[in-house]
Amino acid sequence: MNTGRLAGQLREAMSAASGRPMIQPEPSLWLGSQSRWLGLLLLLLSLLGITWTEVQPPQPKQDPTLQALSRKESFLILTAHNRLRSRVHPPAANMQRMDWSESLAQLAEARAALCVTSVTPNLASTPGHNSHVGWNVQLMPMGSASFVEVVNLWFAEGLQYRHGDAECAHNATCAHYTQLVWATSSQLGCGRQPCFVDQEAMEAFVCAYSPGGNWDINGKTVAPYKKGTWCSLCTARVSGCFKAWDHAGGLCEVPRNPCRMSCRNLGHLNISTCRCHCQPGYTGRYCQVRCSVQCVHGQFRKEECSCICDVGYGGAQCATKVGFPFHTCDLRIDGDCFMVSPEADTYYGAKMKCQGKGGVLAQIESQKVQDILAFYLGRLETTNEVTDSDFETKNFWIGIRQQASGLSDSSQPWLPWSRAHLQGS
């Protein structure tokens, strides 16, 4: 193979590609043919480097990074919004509490970087928000105001707004105020960016609200909220009422505790049933009663920390054997002994007095018992035999038993009375 001819063809091809005359390297006398190949290689690398720098496209100039608000400033802005929304006059019945949205904050930063021009960022790629986002924008001299002060300026426009007429005073601006207090706007994000207007250093303040407000009908703006008692018109989805120590009113929110109750003494609240599961030693609806009762001959009643004793037993823990005084029966029906107490009391008081004598509140077992007791107690009411000046004594307490159908006797009014004491064996 003729290496000299191959080298010449390579030089011609490279010269044609670069469009410039080829520089002929001087051969070295002492390196011989190796020197020629080394020179060609160096020249080839040089040409390739020149060609790469000429065809490399120019790098795009990157925009300066947007300055995001600090977590503290975001919290202060959100708190200011909720505080002002809870102080509108007249009071709002459906004003929702706002939450911070990072995606809205990024939109607000992007618009602030445009120096609050009429151009708005594209919302198509914003997750979780509909296409209608409300805006509040303000341009201020650099360093002249904090963001919270700007929010207060927007709220001050409310002095020019007449809620009853849903109108702003003549030659006044209220659009910032109405968006700030728009009842259904529940998401908030804000941004602040420096910019220049006519070579003057300015600061752009922008807040984005979702869903947006300031709707109008036939050129007339809709009222931003409904007047009424705080939280009186909260919807089912936001049925909670948020109040803080410095809030004058309340804001509708998603209820954190739909049962609106809490369990004490480390009890656990079951939200599906709204019942407290108490720690050992506690009872009551809210686990508020310290209880260590043990029922020896009876059933424990959790709600009142007491025992329902079996027939023939009495005492706080149903441990005392009591002989029922059968010779004092007021009425016998099929072997059961019924006794009427002339002392008026509450249901639980009557139950405990019956237990103290070894009995239980009377249970109606049949229509026969119902008819006889109705006749007997009706005569007592006529003769005023059961009297007490402090109570309505023309009514009687009776016990409740479970029917085979699963319905209690209270669902079938066997007796027309509900207060007094009946004892049975």
Coordinates of C-alpha atoms in Angstrom, one line a residue:
M1 CA 0.0 0.0 0.0
N2 CA 1.3 3.5 -0.9
T3 CA 1.2 5.4 2.3
G4 CA 2.4 8.6 0.7
R5 CA -0.5 8.7 -1.7
L6 CA -3.1 7.9 1.1
A7 CA -1.7 10.9 3.1
G8 CA -2.1 13.2 0.2
Q9 CA -5.7 12.2 -0.4
L10 CA -6.5 12.8 3.3
R11 CA -5.0 16.3 3.2
E12 CA -7.0 17.2 0.1
A13 CA -10.2 16.0 1.6
M14 CA -9.6 17.9 4.8
S15 CA -8.7 21.1 2.9
A16 CA -11.9 20.9 0.9
A17 CA -14.0 20.4 4.0
S18 CA -12.6 23.4 5.8
G19 CA -12.6 25.6 2.7
R20 CA -9.1 27.0 3.5
P21 CA -5.6 26.1 2.1
M22 CA -3.9 23.3 3.9
I23 CA -0.7 24.1 5.8
Q24 CA 2.0 21.7 4.8
P25 CA 4.0 20.6 7.8
E26 CA 7.8 20.5 7.4
P27 CA 9.1 17.0 7.6
S28 CA 11.5 16.2 10.3
L29 CA 14.8 14.8 9.1
W30 CA 15.4 12.5 12.1
L31 CA 11.8 11.1 12.6
G32 CA 11.3 9.9 9.1
S33 CA 7.9 8.5 8.1
Q34 CA 6.6 8.4 11.7
S35 CA 7.0 12.2 11.9
R36 CA 4.8 12.7 8.9
W37 CA 1.9 10.6 10.4
L38 CA 2.2 12.4 13.8
G39 CA 1.9 15.7 12.1
L40 CA -1.1 14.7 10.1
L41 CA -2.8 13.4 13.2
L42 CA -2.2 16.7 15.1
L43 CA -3.5 18.7 12.1
L44 CA -6.6 16.5 11.9
L45 CA -7.4 17.1 15.6
S46 CA -6.9 20.8 15.2
L47 CA -9.2 21.0 12.2
L48 CA -11.9 19.0 14.0
G49 CA -11.7 21.3 17.0
I50 CA -12.1 24.4 14.7
T51 CA -15.1 22.8 12.9
W52 CA -16.8 22.0 16.3
T53 CA -16.6 25.5 17.6
E54 CA -18.0 26.9 14.4
V55 CA -21.1 24.7 14.3
Q56 CA -22.0 24.7 18.1
P57 CA -25.3 26.6 18.5
P58 CA -25.3 29.6 20.9
Q59 CA -26.5 28.7 24.4
P60 CA -29.9 30.3 25.4
K61 CA -29.7 32.9 28.1
Q62 CA -31.3 31.7 31.3
D63 CA -33.8 33.8 33.2
P64 CA -32.9 34.6 36.8
T65 CA -34.4 32.2 39.3
L66 CA -37.7 33.3 40.9
Q67 CA -37.5 34.2 44.5
A68 CA -40.0 32.2 46.5
L69 CA -41.5 33.5 49.8
S70 CA -40.1 32.1 53.0
R71 CA -42.3 29.7 55.0
K72 CA -42.7 32.3 57.7
E73 CA -43.9 35.0 55.2
S74 CA -46.3 32.5 53.6
F75 CA -47.7 31.7 57.0
L76 CA -48.1 35.4 57.9
I77 CA -49.9 36.1 54.6
L78 CA -52.3 33.2 55.0
T79 CA -53.0 34.1 58.6
A80 CA -53.7 37.7 57.6
H81 CA -56.2 36.6 55.0
N82 CA -58.1 34.3 57.4
R83 CA -58.1 36.9 60.2
L84 CA -59.5 39.6 57.8
R85 CA -62.0 37.3 56.3
S86 CA -63.3 36.6 59.8
R87 CA -63.8 40.3 60.5
V88 CA -65.9 41.4 57.6
H89 CA -68.9 43.6 58.3
P90 CA -71.7 42.7 58.0
P91 CA -70.7 39.2 59.3
A92 CA -70.4 36.3 56.8
A93 CA -72.5 33.1 57.2
N94 CA -70.6 31.1 54.5
M95 CA -67.0 32.4 54.6
Q96 CA -64.5 29.5 54.1
R97 CA -61.2 29.2 55.8
M98 CA -58.2 29.4 53.3
D99 CA -55.4 27.0 53.0
W100 CA -52.0 27.6 51.4
S101 CA -51.3 26.2 47.9
E102 CA -47.8 25.8 46.6
S103 CA -48.9 25.4 43.0
L104 CA -50.8 28.7 43.3
A105 CA -47.8 30.4 44.9
Q106 CA -45.7 29.3 41.8
L107 CA -48.3 30.9 39.5
A108 CA -48.2 34.1 41.5
E109 CA -44.4 34.2 41.4
A110 CA -44.5 33.8 37.7
R111 CA -46.9 36.6 37.2
A112 CA -45.0 38.9 39.6
A113 CA -41.9 38.3 37.5
L114 CA -43.8 39.8 34.5
C115 CA -44.2 43.0 36.6
V116 CA -47.9 42.4 37.0
T117 CA -48.7 42.9 33.3
S118 CA -52.0 41.7 32.0
V119 CA -50.4 38.5 30.8
T120 CA -51.4 35.5 33.1
P121 CA -49.5 32.2 33.4
N122 CA -50.8 29.1 31.7
L123 CA -53.1 27.2 34.1
A124 CA -53.4 24.1 32.0
S125 CA -50.5 22.4 33.7
T126 CA -51.6 23.4 37.2
P127 CA -52.9 20.3 39.1
G128 CA -55.8 20.6 41.5
H129 CA -57.2 23.9 40.3
N130 CA -59.9 24.8 37.8
S131 CA -59.3 27.3 35.0
H132 CA -60.7 30.2 36.9
V133 CA -58.1 31.6 39.3
G134 CA -58.7 35.0 40.9
W135 CA -55.9 37.6 41.1
N136 CA -54.9 40.4 43.3
V137 CA -51.9 42.4 42.1
Q138 CA -50.1 45.4 43.4
L139 CA -47.0 47.4 42.3
M140 CA -45.2 49.3 45.0
P141 CA -41.8 51.1 45.2
M142 CA -39.1 48.7 46.3
G143 CA -39.0 48.3 50.1
S144 CA -42.0 50.6 50.8
A145 CA -44.3 47.9 52.3
S146 CA -44.4 44.4 53.5
F147 CA -46.7 41.8 52.0
V148 CA -49.0 41.8 55.0
E149 CA -49.3 45.6 54.8
V150 CA -50.3 45.2 51.1
V151 CA -53.0 42.7 52.1
N152 CA -54.3 45.2 54.7
L153 CA -54.4 47.8 51.9
W154 CA -56.6 45.5 49.8
F155 CA -58.9 44.9 52.8
A156 CA -59.2 48.6 53.4
E157 CA -61.0 49.0 50.1
G158 CA -64.0 47.4 52.0
L159 CA -64.7 50.8 53.5
Q160 CA -65.8 51.9 50.1
Y161 CA -68.0 48.8 49.5
R162 CA -71.7 48.6 50.2
H163 CA -72.6 45.0 50.8
G164 CA -76.3 45.5 50.8
D165 CA -76.1 47.0 47.2
A166 CA -73.1 44.8 46.2
E167 CA -71.6 48.0 44.8
C168 CA -68.4 50.0 45.3
A169 CA -68.5 53.8 45.9
H170 CA -68.3 56.0 42.9
N171 CA -64.7 56.4 41.5
A172 CA -63.4 53.9 44.0
T173 CA -61.8 50.5 43.6
C174 CA -63.0 47.5 45.5
A175 CA -61.9 44.5 43.4
H176 CA -59.0 43.6 45.6
Y177 CA -61.3 43.6 48.7
T178 CA -64.1 41.5 47.1
Q179 CA -61.6 38.9 45.9
L180 CA -59.9 38.8 49.3
V181 CA -63.3 38.1 51.0
W182 CA -64.8 36.0 48.3
A183 CA -66.5 33.3 50.5
T184 CA -65.9 30.2 48.3
S185 CA -62.2 31.0 47.6
S186 CA -60.5 28.4 49.8
Q187 CA -57.0 28.1 48.3
L188 CA -54.3 30.8 48.3
G189 CA -50.8 31.3 46.9
C190 CA -48.8 34.5 46.7
G191 CA -45.5 35.7 45.2
R192 CA -43.3 38.8 45.2
Q193 CA -40.7 39.7 42.7
P194 CA -38.5 42.8 42.0
C195 CA -38.9 44.5 38.7
F196 CA -38.3 47.9 36.9
V197 CA -40.8 50.3 35.6
D198 CA -39.3 53.2 33.6
Q199 CA -35.9 52.4 35.2
E200 CA -37.4 52.7 38.7
A201 CA -36.9 49.8 41.1
M202 CA -40.4 48.4 42.0
E203 CA -41.8 45.4 43.7
A204 CA -44.7 43.3 42.4
F205 CA -47.0 41.7 44.9
V206 CA -49.4 39.0 43.5
C207 CA -51.9 36.6 45.2
A208 CA -53.7 33.9 43.3
Y209 CA -57.1 32.5 44.6
S210 CA -58.9 29.3 43.8
P211 CA -61.7 29.1 43.0
G212 CA -61.6 32.7 41.9
G213 CA -64.2 35.3 42.6
N214 CA -65.5 38.7 41.4
W215 CA -68.2 37.2 39.2
D216 CA -70.6 39.7 37.6
I217 CA -74.1 39.4 36.1
N218 CA -75.0 42.0 33.4
G219 CA -72.1 44.1 34.5
K220 CA -73.0 44.1 38.2
T221 CA -70.6 42.2 40.5
V222 CA -72.1 39.5 42.7
A223 CA -71.8 40.0 46.5
P224 CA -68.7 38.2 47.7
Y225 CA -70.5 36.4 50.7
K226 CA -73.8 35.8 52.3
K227 CA -74.7 37.9 55.3
G228 CA -75.6 36.1 58.5
T229 CA -74.4 34.6 61.8
W230 CA -70.9 33.2 61.5
C231 CA -70.8 29.6 60.1
S232 CA -74.6 29.5 60.0
L233 CA -74.6 28.6 56.2
C234 CA -71.6 26.3 56.0
T235 CA -72.2 23.5 53.6
A236 CA -72.0 19.8 54.5
R237 CA -68.5 19.5 53.1
V238 CA -67.2 22.3 55.2
S239 CA -69.5 22.0 58.2
G240 CA -66.8 22.7 60.8
C241 CA -66.4 26.3 62.2
F242 CA -62.8 27.5 62.6
K243 CA -62.2 30.0 65.4
A244 CA -59.0 31.3 66.8
W245 CA -58.3 33.3 69.9
D246 CA -57.9 36.6 67.9
H247 CA -60.8 35.9 65.5
A248 CA -63.9 37.9 65.9
G249 CA -66.0 35.5 63.9
G250 CA -65.8 32.0 62.4
L251 CA -64.8 30.4 59.1
C252 CA -66.3 27.3 57.5
E253 CA -63.8 24.5 57.2
V254 CA -63.6 20.7 56.7
P255 CA -64.4 19.4 60.2
R256 CA -61.4 17.8 61.8
N257 CA -63.8 16.2 64.4
P258 CA -67.2 15.5 62.8
C259 CA -68.5 14.2 66.2
R260 CA -67.7 17.5 67.8
M261 CA -66.6 15.8 71.0
S262 CA -63.4 14.6 72.6
C263 CA -62.6 11.8 74.9
R264 CA -60.8 12.5 78.2
N265 CA -58.3 10.5 80.2
L266 CA -56.6 9.0 77.1
G267 CA -59.9 7.6 75.7
H268 CA -60.1 6.9 72.0
L269 CA -62.8 8.4 69.9
N270 CA -64.4 6.2 67.2
I271 CA -65.4 8.8 64.5
S272 CA -67.7 6.3 62.7
T273 CA -69.9 5.7 65.9
C274 CA -69.0 8.9 67.8
R275 CA -68.4 6.8 70.9
C276 CA -65.4 6.9 73.3
H277 CA -63.5 3.7 74.1
C278 CA -62.2 4.4 77.6
Q279 CA -59.1 3.2 79.3
P280 CA -59.5 0.7 82.2
G281 CA -60.8 2.5 85.3
Y282 CA -62.8 5.2 83.4
T283 CA -66.3 5.3 82.0
G284 CA -69.0 7.8 80.9
R285 CA -69.7 9.2 77.5
Y286 CA -66.5 11.2 77.5
C287 CA -64.5 8.8 79.8
Q288 CA -64.8 11.6 82.4
V289 CA -65.9 9.3 85.3
R290 CA -63.2 7.4 87.3
C291 CA -64.8 4.1 87.9
S292 CA -63.7 0.8 89.4
V293 CA -67.0 -0.8 90.2
Q294 CA -67.2 -4.6 90.1
C295 CA -70.7 -6.1 89.8
V296 CA -70.8 -9.4 91.7
H297 CA -74.5 -10.4 90.9
G298 CA -75.5 -8.0 88.1
Q299 CA -74.6 -6.1 85.0
F300 CA -72.3 -3.1 84.8
R301 CA -73.8 0.0 83.4
K302 CA -71.0 1.9 81.7
E303 CA -72.7 5.3 81.3
E304 CA -73.3 5.8 85.0
C305 CA -70.6 3.6 86.6
S306 CA -73.2 1.5 88.4
C307 CA -74.6 -2.0 88.6
I308 CA -78.0 -3.3 87.5
C309 CA -78.4 -6.0 90.1
D310 CA -80.0 -9.4 89.6
V311 CA -83.3 -10.0 91.4
G312 CA -82.6 -10.8 95.0
Y313 CA -79.4 -8.8 95.2
G314 CA -78.7 -5.2 96.1
G315 CA -75.9 -2.8 97.1
A316 CA -73.5 -0.7 95.1
Q317 CA -71.8 -3.9 93.7
C318 CA -74.8 -6.2 93.9
A319 CA -73.1 -8.3 96.5
T320 CA -75.8 -8.1 99.2
K321 CA -78.5 -10.8 99.3
V322 CA -81.9 -9.1 99.8
G323 CA -85.1 -10.9 100.6
F324 CA -88.0 -9.4 98.8
P325 CA -90.9 -8.4 101.2
F326 CA -93.6 -10.4 99.5
H327 CA -96.1 -9.6 102.2
T328 CA -96.1 -5.9 101.2
C329 CA -97.1 -6.5 97.6
D330 CA -99.6 -3.9 96.3
L331 CA -100.6 -6.1 93.5
R332 CA -100.0 -9.7 92.4
I333 CA -100.2 -10.8 88.8
D334 CA -99.5 -14.4 87.8
G335 CA -97.1 -14.9 90.7
D336 CA -95.2 -11.6 90.2
C337 CA -95.4 -9.1 93.1
F338 CA -95.8 -5.5 92.1
M339 CA -95.2 -2.6 94.5
V340 CA -95.8 1.1 94.0
S341 CA -93.6 3.7 95.7
P342 CA -95.2 7.0 96.6
E343 CA -91.8 8.8 96.3
A344 CA -91.2 10.6 93.1
D345 CA -87.7 10.3 91.6
T346 CA -85.6 10.1 88.4
Y347 CA -85.5 6.9 86.4
Y348 CA -82.1 5.9 87.7
G349 CA -83.0 6.9 91.3
A350 CA -86.1 4.7 91.0
K351 CA -84.1 1.8 89.6
M352 CA -81.6 2.0 92.5
K353 CA -84.3 2.1 95.1
C354 CA -85.9 -1.0 93.6
Q355 CA -82.5 -2.7 93.7
G356 CA -82.0 -1.7 97.3
K357 CA -85.1 -3.8 98.1
G358 CA -84.1 -6.7 96.0
G359 CA -86.3 -6.0 93.1
V360 CA -86.2 -4.4 89.6
L361 CA -88.3 -1.9 87.8
A362 CA -91.4 -3.7 86.7
Q363 CA -91.4 -5.2 83.2
I364 CA -94.6 -5.6 81.2
E365 CA -94.6 -9.1 79.8
S366 CA -98.1 -9.3 78.2
Q367 CA -101.2 -7.4 77.3
K368 CA -102.8 -8.9 80.5
V369 CA -100.2 -7.3 82.7
Q370 CA -100.6 -4.1 80.7
D371 CA -104.4 -4.0 81.2
I372 CA -104.3 -4.8 84.9
L373 CA -101.5 -2.2 85.7
A374 CA -103.3 0.4 83.6
F375 CA -106.5 -0.1 85.6
Y376 CA -104.7 -0.2 89.0
L377 CA -102.5 2.9 88.4
G378 CA -105.4 4.8 86.9
R379 CA -107.2 4.4 90.2
L380 CA -104.1 5.7 92.1
E381 CA -104.1 8.8 90.0
T382 CA -107.8 9.4 90.6
T383 CA -107.5 9.1 94.4
N384 CA -104.2 11.1 94.5
E385 CA -102.6 8.2 96.4
V386 CA -99.2 9.0 94.9
T387 CA -98.4 12.6 95.7
D388 CA -95.4 14.8 95.9
S389 CA -95.4 18.6 95.6
D390 CA -92.0 18.7 93.9
F391 CA -92.7 16.3 91.1
E392 CA -95.3 15.5 88.5
T393 CA -96.4 12.4 90.3
K394 CA -99.2 11.4 87.9
N395 CA -96.7 9.4 85.9
F396 CA -94.9 6.2 86.6
W397 CA -91.5 4.7 85.8
I398 CA -91.5 1.2 84.5
G399 CA -88.7 -1.1 83.3
I400 CA -87.9 -1.9 79.7
R401 CA -87.3 -5.4 78.3
Q402 CA -86.3 -6.7 74.9
Q403 CA -89.0 -8.2 72.7
A404 CA -88.4 -11.2 70.5
S405 CA -88.8 -9.0 67.5
G406 CA -85.8 -6.9 68.7
L407 CA -88.0 -3.9 69.6
S408 CA -88.2 -2.7 73.2
D409 CA -91.4 -2.1 75.1
S410 CA -90.6 1.6 74.9
S411 CA -91.5 1.4 71.2
Q412 CA -94.9 0.0 72.1
P413 CA -96.6 2.3 74.6
W414 CA -98.1 -0.4 76.9
L415 CA -98.6 2.2 79.6
P416 CA -99.5 5.9 79.2
W417 CA -97.3 6.8 82.2
S418 CA -93.6 7.4 82.4
R419 CA -92.8 8.4 86.0
A420 CA -93.1 6.4 89.3
H421 CA -91.7 3.2 90.8
L422 CA -92.9 -0.3 90.3
Q423 CA -91.1 -3.2 91.8
G424 CA -91.4 -6.9 90.8
S425 CA -90.0 -10.2 91.9

